[in-house]
Amino acid sequence: MAEQYVYLAVGRTDTRIFRFDPVQWDVQVYDKVATFPDGYASMGRLDDRLYALSKNNLVIIDLEKGGVPDTQFIQEFEDQGWFCGDVTPGGKTLFACAGPGTPVYEIDLSSATATAGNVAGGGRWDDWAYHPVDGRLYGVEGDNGDLLYFDESKSPVKQLLKTGVFPPAERSASGGRKSYSAVFFSEDGMFYAIDSKGNANALDLTASSASQPITPDRIDASHRLSNTPLPVDDLEVMNAAGIIAKITPLDPPVVTEPHDHAQSEPNQVIKGTVTADEGIDAVKVFEVIDDAPRLLGPAILTGTGWEYRPGQPWPEGEHTVQAVAYIGRRDSKPATVTFTVVPVAPPVIKDPKDTTTVDVDQVISGTMADGVDKVSLSEGDTALGNAALGTGTWTYASADAWSEGEHIVQAVAHKGDRESRPAIVHFTAKDPNLKVTQHHEGHWKKVWDKDPYIYSFTLTVQAKRTRVTLWTISFDVPANTTVDPDWAARFAFTVVSDGSNGTVELQNQDPKQTIDPGSPLPLNVQVLFPGENTAYETLGGLSAHEGN
């Protein structure tokens, strides 16, 4: 007969009966029944009586009369400990086991005589219960959460149905075994399993019937009831007995933000909705850590919407968050979302190239990810300052010339109070006699109705201290880019490399054509780019040196 309550045997010795209401989540000592000093287990229920085993005695607990439980000596038993038990569907016997290497027993409840069956089988499953619809006996392995069923016709009777359905069991604060020591069903076949610590879990086995027992492919993972562990004074939960009335499940919340597997910021808010007119009065948010949900806090519930704002930023990495809806102490299945707080991406240093030799007035520039609000630069322990930011780009021009010699500069991207790993560039600064600067003059299509585009630049070459005769200028270009062939044909100097290999190289090979200090040489250079892009307005890696 299904009822509101299931009864729990709590405490390995000085065992007490607790009455548990899974709907209202009410757990109370059942004071009508006295403490049993020797302890008992292998408990089952028939009408208003609980039957259990203690050593070599059948223990009879009258729930109506209460008081000290009665005992009946069982001739066939030695003085031994007991674990699993349930009253068989026919209501005449208690089906129980004492250990993995011992037989299972059917104890006649009227005569207190026992009949041995096949060997139970190894493991840490400390209770079993009959499914009220399919008639099979079910239990849970404490070490790994495997779902088991028990077939009295086989040896051992323990049979594996599906692995890892439940989380591994935990031990109570008072000690004892890490086992699923109390299992029971609702009248429609919802399976509940409580470990020694009092953690309660539910598994939907309502689809199972006598004609079509449920198969592994139709079994989902269990879910842990969020109010666990049960408040049983840190005592060890030993057994459960009874079948509870069908519980109409609450609809789980819906998580609308973030989307599953989203990449999020550290201030990510969890938002969602609950079913209208269901009477939901609270939503709580948990994070799954080490395979167990840990309460983060309540969400703010407004009408059918709810929102949870973290009290502190989410750490970088993956987070699995669950939202549970409540009416009083009654809870829903969790809604689960996984998101990742990604680290701030380091900036990319485009110029200068690593390990190159540059002028003492070298500008450092590069790109950055969306959302970066600052790029700071440093050399060793010395802060150099912040770069000027553009749309996805940054530029740092030192107020003072770089000292001649080697430099190691770090650039760090910032988002609020978060920062990236540093990007590092090594370069050697020199104060050369020959220098070149650039200015973008404009761009246009080479042929009016099709790409590519001609980008025109003025390169100004100047000598700082002494006359220069032979010189070389080079710069980098992207793929599918060369100098304009028509321009190259009329260029007054030599095009050594047209850019088809990624580098344009221009030379003066006539020593009679000189550049003197104070008399800079302007050169018009036209480059054929494959399209139109603001990035093409600056020549990368521009440098000049004396000689060819």
Short mmCIF file of C-alpha atoms in Angstrom, two decimals, residues 248-254 273-276 278 280 324-326 330-333:
data_model
loop_
_atom_site.label_atom_id
_atom_site.label_comp_id
_atom_site.label_asym_id
_atom_site.label_seq_id
_atom_site.Cartn_x
_atom_site.Cartn_y
_atom_site.Cartn_z
CA THR A 248 3.86 14.47 -9.63
CA PRO A 249 7.21 15.92 -10.68
CA LEU A 250 7.76 19.65 -10.90
CA ASP A 251 8.80 20.97 -14.27
CA PRO A 252 12.50 21.84 -14.17
CA PRO A 253 13.43 25.46 -14.86
CA VAL A 254 14.49 26.51 -18.33
CA THR A 273 12.06 30.83 -16.72
CA VAL A 274 9.76 28.52 -14.75
CA THR A 275 6.42 27.04 -15.71
CA ALA A 276 3.55 29.46 -15.22
CA GLU A 278 2.75 25.70 -11.22
CA ILE A 280 7.09 27.64 -8.05
CA VAL A 324 16.38 23.60 -9.49
CA ALA A 325 12.78 24.80 -8.99
CA TYR A 326 11.00 24.46 -5.63
CA ARG A 330 9.76 19.86 -2.95
CA ASP A 331 12.20 20.14 -5.82
CA SER A 332 12.37 19.54 -9.56
CA LYS A 333 14.93 17.78 -11.63
#
